[in-house]
């Protein structure tokens, strides 16, 4: 197992629990319910928010028929579904459940389209099936017991498993499996796609999906994390020999910088892999990633979009902040009481949640969390709502508000 650097956490503030009470969290969640109710006027049936807003207003995208005109949202429609499930759990109001269950049918339709020779239009030829199905049909199954939602989730896991390359022990990210330029590339985001395989494995006779997910997480932990505990966004493996090739970025500032959301996918994803596998390497690595992340936060505890930027006035990425804060909670839950960082991670998560609530909550009823970034160099969604940021902020608050059974 590769050793990576564990920085000492510099910010003494994290030793003290911030003033952010259950009532404060409830007050934010109540405001979010109002936003979601407003969004529901526009986004229902086959109308979903696009991946990111323009001028802080989301346009609508359908969940079916994918091509280059809506490609940026190909992996993100489920975040709206996930928000509806979270708000249903918070309010117990059936209207959110009824809408989310319509989405389950839409996600089923995508899989049916795939098998009915509409592969392009189905928009499922990528690794993001975990994002699409964990918080839609898996959530549906976990909350309602729907057998059809379970069946759809298992079909999605089956599709995801086709991206596994045994020699390299990874799930390939984007691109057709036969495309030489894309072959053998894994990305840190995939840490949040493999939970679909861990979940689906429980319903299979063999342990094939478990090993795919576990092996992928081990390979990512070995190569995508640098010695200093920062992360590459993407890493290429040689699919003939299984040897590592090189790391690079897609959405980060540069190949050798540390894209904040990538680091956050690691901080949240490795503890989830620990939950399913009990392999302590994932906890050790997540701690290294977390400390690196916490030592590069501006004063308001909300990270800049790439951790190479340390300035107070640089562009934040609130989505990365919310995802990392969830990871810090997962980590804190796992660690024994004897580990001093248990409290520190919980406190840090609360500082982030408090800052997001007080400084970044949407104020025009069109979205939930301001100052997200989707793809900086691509010029897409910079200082905007991003639907995954909205989702993870609600998940973070719900986790802080009550005992929550994870969709992941
Ligand atoms: N998984 C793609 C992203 O984080 O933007």
Short mmCIF file of C-alpha atoms in Angstrom, two decimals, residues 25 37 64 121 148 169 173 197 211 230 233 241 256 265 275 284-285 291 317 360 369 397 407:
data_model
loop_
_atom_site.label_atom_id
_atom_site.label_comp_id
_atom_site.label_asym_id
_atom_site.label_seq_id
_atom_site.Cartn_x
_atom_site.Cartn_y
_atom_site.Cartn_z
CA UNK A 25 -30.22 23.56 10.14
CA UNK A 37 -41.59 24.05 -4.38
CA UNK A 64 -34.42 11.13 -22.68
CA UNK A 121 -30.09 8.52 -27.32
CA UNK A 148 -39.39 -2.30 -10.18
CA UNK A 169 -8.61 -3.23 -12.40
CA UNK A 173 -14.50 6.68 -17.43
CA UNK A 197 -22.05 -1.94 -7.76
CA UNK A 211 -14.73 -7.17 -6.60
CA UNK A 230 -3.52 15.85 -3.45
CA UNK A 233 -8.58 14.21 -11.66
CA UNK A 241 -0.07 -4.80 -18.90
CA UNK A 256 -0.42 18.93 -11.52
CA UNK A 265 -15.10 12.99 -4.50
CA UNK A 275 -18.34 1.13 4.67
CA UNK A 284 -6.26 6.33 6.07
CA UNK A 285 -6.30 7.75 2.55
CA UNK A 291 -6.30 17.26 5.85
CA UNK A 317 -16.85 25.90 -5.81
CA UNK A 360 -24.33 30.88 -0.28
CA UNK A 369 -26.60 26.76 -3.62
CA UNK A 397 -28.06 19.22 5.87
CA UNK A 407 -28.64 6.20 -0.93
#
